[in-house]
PDB file of C-alpha atoms in Angstrom:
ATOM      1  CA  UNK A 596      98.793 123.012  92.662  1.00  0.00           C
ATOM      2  CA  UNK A 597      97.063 122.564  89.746  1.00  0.00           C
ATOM      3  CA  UNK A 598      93.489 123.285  88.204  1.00  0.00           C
ATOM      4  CA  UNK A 599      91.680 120.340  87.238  1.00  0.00           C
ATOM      5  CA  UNK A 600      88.344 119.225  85.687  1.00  0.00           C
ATOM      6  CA  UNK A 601      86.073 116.977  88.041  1.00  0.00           C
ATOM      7  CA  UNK A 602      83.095 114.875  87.388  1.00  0.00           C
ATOM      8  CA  UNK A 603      80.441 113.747  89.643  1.00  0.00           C
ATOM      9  CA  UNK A 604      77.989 111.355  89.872  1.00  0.00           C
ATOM     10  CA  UNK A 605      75.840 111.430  93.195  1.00  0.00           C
ATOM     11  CA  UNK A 606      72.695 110.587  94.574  1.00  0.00           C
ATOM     12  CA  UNK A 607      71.337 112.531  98.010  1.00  0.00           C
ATOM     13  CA  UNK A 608      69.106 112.028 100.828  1.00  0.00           C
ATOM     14  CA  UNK A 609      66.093 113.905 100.983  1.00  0.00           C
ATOM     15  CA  UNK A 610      63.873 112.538 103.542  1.00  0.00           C
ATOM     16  CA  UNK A 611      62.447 116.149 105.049  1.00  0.00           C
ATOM     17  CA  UNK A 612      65.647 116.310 107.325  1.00  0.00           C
ATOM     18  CA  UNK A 613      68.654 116.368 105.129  1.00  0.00           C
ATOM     19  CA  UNK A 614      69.783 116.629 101.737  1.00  0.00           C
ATOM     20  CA  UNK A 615      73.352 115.326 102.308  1.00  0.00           C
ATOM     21  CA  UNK A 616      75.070 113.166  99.547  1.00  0.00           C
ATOM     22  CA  UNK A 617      74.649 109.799  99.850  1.00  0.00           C
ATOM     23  CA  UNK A 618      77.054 107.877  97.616  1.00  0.00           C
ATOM     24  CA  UNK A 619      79.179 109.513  94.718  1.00  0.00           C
ATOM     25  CA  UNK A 620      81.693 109.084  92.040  1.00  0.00           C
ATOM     26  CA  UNK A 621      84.034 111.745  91.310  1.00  0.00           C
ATOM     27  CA  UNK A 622      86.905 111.609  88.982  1.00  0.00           C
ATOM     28  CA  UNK A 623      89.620 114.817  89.308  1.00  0.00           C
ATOM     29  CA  UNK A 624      91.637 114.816  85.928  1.00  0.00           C
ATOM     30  CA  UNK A 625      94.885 116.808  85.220  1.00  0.00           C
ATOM     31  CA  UNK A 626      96.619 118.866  82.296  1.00  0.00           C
ATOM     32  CA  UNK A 627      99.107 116.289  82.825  1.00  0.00           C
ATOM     33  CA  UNK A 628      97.443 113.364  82.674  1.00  0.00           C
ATOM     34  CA  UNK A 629      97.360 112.236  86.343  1.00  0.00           C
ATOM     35  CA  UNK A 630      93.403 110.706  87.173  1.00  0.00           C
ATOM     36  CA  UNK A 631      92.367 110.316  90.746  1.00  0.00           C
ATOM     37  CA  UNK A 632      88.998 108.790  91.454  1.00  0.00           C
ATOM     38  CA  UNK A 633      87.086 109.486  94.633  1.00  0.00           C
ATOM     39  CA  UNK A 634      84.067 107.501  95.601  1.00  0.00           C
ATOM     40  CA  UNK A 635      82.167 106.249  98.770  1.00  0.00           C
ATOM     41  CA  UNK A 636      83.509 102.985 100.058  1.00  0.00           C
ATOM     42  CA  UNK A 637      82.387  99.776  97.553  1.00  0.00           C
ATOM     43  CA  UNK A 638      81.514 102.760  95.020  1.00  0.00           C
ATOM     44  CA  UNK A 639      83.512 100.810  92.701  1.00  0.00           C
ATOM     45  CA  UNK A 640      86.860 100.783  94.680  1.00  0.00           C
ATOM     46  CA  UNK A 641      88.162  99.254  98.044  1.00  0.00           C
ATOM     47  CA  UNK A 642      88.149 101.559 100.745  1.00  0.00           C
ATOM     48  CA  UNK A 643      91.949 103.292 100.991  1.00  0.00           C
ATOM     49  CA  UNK A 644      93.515 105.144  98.700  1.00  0.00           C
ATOM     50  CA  UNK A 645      95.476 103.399  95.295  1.00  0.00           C
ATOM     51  CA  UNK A 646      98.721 104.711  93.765  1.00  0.00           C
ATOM     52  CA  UNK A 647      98.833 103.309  90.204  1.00  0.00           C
ATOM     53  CA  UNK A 648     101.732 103.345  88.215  1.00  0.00           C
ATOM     54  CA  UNK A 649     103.684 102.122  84.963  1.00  0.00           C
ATOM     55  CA  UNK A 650     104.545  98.928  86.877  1.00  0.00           C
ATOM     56  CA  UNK A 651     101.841  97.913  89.027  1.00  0.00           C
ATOM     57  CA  UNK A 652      99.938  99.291  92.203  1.00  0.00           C
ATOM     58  CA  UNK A 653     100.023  99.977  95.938  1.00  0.00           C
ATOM     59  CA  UNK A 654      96.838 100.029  98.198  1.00  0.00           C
ATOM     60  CA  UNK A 655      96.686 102.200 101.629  1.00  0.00           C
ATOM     61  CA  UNK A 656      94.594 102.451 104.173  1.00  0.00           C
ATOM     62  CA  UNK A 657      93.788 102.218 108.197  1.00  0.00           C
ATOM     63  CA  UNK A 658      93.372  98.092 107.815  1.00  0.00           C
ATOM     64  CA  UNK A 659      97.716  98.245 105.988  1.00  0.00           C
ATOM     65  CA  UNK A 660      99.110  98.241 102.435  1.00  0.00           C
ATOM     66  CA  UNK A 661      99.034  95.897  99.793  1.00  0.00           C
ATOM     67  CA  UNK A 662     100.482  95.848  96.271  1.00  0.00           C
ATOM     68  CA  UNK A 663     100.778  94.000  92.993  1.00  0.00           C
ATOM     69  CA  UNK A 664     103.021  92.607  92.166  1.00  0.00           C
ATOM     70  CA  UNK A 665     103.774  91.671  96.067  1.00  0.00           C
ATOM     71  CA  UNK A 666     107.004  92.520  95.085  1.00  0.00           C
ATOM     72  CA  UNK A 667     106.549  96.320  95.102  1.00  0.00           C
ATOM     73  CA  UNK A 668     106.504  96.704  98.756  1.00  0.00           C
ATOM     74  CA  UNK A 669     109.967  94.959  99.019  1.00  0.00           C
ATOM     75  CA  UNK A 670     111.668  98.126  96.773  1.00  0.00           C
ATOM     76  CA  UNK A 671     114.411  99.946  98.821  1.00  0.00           C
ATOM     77  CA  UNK A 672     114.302 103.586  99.243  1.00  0.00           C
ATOM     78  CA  UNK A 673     117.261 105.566  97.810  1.00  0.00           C
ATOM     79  CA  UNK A 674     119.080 108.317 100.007  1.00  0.00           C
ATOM     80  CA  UNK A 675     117.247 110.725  97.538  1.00  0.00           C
ATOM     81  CA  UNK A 676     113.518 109.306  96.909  1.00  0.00           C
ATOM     82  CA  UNK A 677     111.130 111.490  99.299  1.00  0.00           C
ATOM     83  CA  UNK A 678     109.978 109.588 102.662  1.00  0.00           C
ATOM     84  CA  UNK A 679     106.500 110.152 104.318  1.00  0.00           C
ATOM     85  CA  UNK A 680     105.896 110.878 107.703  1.00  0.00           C
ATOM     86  CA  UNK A 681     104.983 107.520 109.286  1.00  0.00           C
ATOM     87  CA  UNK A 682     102.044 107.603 112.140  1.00  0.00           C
ATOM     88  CA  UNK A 683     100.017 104.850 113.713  1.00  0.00           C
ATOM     89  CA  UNK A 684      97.683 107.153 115.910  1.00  0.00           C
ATOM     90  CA  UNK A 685      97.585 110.553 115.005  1.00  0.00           C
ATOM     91  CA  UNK A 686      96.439 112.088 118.133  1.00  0.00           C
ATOM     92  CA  UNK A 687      99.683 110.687 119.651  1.00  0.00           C
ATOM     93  CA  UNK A 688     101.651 112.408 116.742  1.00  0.00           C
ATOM     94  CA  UNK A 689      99.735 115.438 117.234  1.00  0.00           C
ATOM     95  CA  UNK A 690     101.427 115.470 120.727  1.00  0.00           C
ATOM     96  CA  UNK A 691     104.765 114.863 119.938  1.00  0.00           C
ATOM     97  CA  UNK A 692     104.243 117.422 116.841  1.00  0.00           C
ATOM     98  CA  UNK A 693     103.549 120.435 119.324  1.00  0.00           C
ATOM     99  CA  UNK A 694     106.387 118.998 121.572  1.00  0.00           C
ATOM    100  CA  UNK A 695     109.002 118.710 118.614  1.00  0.00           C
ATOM    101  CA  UNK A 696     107.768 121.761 116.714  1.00  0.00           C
ATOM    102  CA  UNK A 697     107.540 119.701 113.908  1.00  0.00           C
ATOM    103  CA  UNK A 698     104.569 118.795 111.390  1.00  0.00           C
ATOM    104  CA  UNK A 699     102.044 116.163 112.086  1.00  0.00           C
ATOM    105  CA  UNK A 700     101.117 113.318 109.851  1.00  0.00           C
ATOM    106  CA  UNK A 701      98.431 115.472 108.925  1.00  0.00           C
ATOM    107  CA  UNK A 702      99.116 119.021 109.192  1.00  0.00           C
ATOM    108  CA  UNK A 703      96.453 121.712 108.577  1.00  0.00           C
ATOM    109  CA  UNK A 704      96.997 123.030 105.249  1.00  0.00           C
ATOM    110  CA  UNK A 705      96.806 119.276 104.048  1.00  0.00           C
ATOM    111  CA  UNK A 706      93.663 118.528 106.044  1.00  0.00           C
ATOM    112  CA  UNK A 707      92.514 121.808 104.435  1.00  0.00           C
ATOM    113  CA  UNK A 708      93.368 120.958 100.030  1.00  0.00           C
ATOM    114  CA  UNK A 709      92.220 117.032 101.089  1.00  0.00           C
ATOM    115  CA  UNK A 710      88.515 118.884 102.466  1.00  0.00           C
ATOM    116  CA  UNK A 711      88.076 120.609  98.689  1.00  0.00           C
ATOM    117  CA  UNK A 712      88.009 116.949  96.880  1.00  0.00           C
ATOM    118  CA  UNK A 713      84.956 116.294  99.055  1.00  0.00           C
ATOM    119  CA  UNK A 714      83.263 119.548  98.928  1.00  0.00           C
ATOM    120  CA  UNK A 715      83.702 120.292  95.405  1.00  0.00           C
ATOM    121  CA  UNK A 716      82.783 116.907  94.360  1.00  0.00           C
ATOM    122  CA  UNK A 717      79.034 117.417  95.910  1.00  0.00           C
ATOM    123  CA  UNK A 718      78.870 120.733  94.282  1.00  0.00           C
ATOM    124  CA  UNK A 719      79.654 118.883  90.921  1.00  0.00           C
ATOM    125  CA  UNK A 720      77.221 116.233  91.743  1.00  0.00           C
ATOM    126  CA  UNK A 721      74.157 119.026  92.588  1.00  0.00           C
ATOM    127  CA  UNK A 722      75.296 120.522  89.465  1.00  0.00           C
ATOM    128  CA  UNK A 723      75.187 117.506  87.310  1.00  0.00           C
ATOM    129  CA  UNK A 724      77.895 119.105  85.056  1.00  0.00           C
ATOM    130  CA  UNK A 725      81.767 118.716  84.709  1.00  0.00           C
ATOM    131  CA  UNK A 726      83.803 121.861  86.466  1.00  0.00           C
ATOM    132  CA  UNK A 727      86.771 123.570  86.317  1.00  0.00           C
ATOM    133  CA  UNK A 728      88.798 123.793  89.814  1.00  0.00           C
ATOM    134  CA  UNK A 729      91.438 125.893  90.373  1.00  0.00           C
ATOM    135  CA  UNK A 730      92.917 125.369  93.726  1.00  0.00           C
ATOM    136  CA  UNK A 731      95.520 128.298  94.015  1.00  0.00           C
ATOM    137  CA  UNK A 732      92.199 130.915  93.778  1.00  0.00           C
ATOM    138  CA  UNK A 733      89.829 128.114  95.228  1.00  0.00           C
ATOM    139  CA  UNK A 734      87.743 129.223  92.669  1.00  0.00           C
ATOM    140  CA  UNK A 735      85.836 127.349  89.126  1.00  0.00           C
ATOM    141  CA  UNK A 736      86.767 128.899  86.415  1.00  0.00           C
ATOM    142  CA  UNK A 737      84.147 131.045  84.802  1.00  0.00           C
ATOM    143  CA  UNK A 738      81.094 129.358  86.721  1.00  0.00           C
ATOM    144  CA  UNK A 739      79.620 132.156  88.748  1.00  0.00           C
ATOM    145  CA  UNK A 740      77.342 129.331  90.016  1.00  0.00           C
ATOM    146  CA  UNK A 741      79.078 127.172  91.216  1.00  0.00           C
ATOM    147  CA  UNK A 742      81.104 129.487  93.027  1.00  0.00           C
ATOM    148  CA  UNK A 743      78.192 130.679  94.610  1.00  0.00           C
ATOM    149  CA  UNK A 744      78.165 127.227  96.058  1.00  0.00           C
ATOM    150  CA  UNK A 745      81.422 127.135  97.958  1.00  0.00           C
ATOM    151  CA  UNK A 746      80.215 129.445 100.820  1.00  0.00           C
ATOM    152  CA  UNK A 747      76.461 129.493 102.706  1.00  0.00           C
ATOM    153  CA  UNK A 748      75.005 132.396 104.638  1.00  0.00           C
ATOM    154  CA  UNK A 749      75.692 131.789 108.219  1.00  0.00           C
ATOM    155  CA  UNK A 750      72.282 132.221 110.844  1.00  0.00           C
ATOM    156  CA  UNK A 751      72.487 134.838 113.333  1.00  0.00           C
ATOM    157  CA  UNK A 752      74.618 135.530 115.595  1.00  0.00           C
ATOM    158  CA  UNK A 753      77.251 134.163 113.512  1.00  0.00           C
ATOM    159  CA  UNK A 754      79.467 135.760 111.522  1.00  0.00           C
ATOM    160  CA  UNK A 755      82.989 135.384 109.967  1.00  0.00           C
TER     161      UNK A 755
END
């Protein structure tokens, strides 16, 4: 875990009833060099997520996985290269995850570092400004306002 600097560009909803993002374009970049892009779907990319590397690409999502070259889905795993949980339905995996004690597809703490590229991406966006993220303190770096962001005061009778 690494901080990063991330850009936004958004436009929101304001019709009286919410002011919710309504499309984006955020771009997460690395010390070491490693870009991710994160946008609404057709905002420019497919839908999915992209891996992009020195010798060509590999496309997820729900619909399957593609590549190009073709070729890069054919590449056999060595006893050593790091496997992925595989899941078709994750409320069946959930199921056998409590029975087998093991971790889901998607266990918590991942569902929980995946929810920060959303929710620091509209805070960029409202901000208009590039920020500093560092994920081990879940805090920006020297941006009082923005932190101020990450939290909201909660209506009575709730409380934390």
């Amino acid at each position: 875990e690494q901080p990063f600097e991330l850009t936004c560009t958004a436009d929101y909803r304001n019709d009286g009833l919410t002011d919710n993002i309504n499309g984006w374009q955020a771009e997460y970049v690395y010390n070491d060099g490693l870009r991710m892009s994160f946008s609404d779907t057709g905002h420019p990319h497919e839908q999915g997520c992209r891996f992009v590397g020195s010798e060509g690409w590999v496309h997820v999502n729900r619909q399957g996985i593609k590549s190009e070259p073709a070729s890069l889905l054919d590449v056999a795993f060595g006893p050593d290269d790091t496997r992925l949980h595989a899941s078709d339905h994750h409320q069946h995996d959930f199921v056998a995850s409590v029975k087998s004690r093991q971790d889901p597809v998607a266990p918590v703490e991942a569902g929980l570092r995946a929810s920060y590229f959303g929710m620091i991406a509209d805070i960029a966006g409202r901000l208009q400004r590039p920020l500093q993220f560092d994920p081990t303190t879940e805090r920006f770096a020297d941006d009082e306002v923005a932190n101020g962001m990450c939290a909201r005061p909660m209506r009575a009778p709730w409380v934390l």
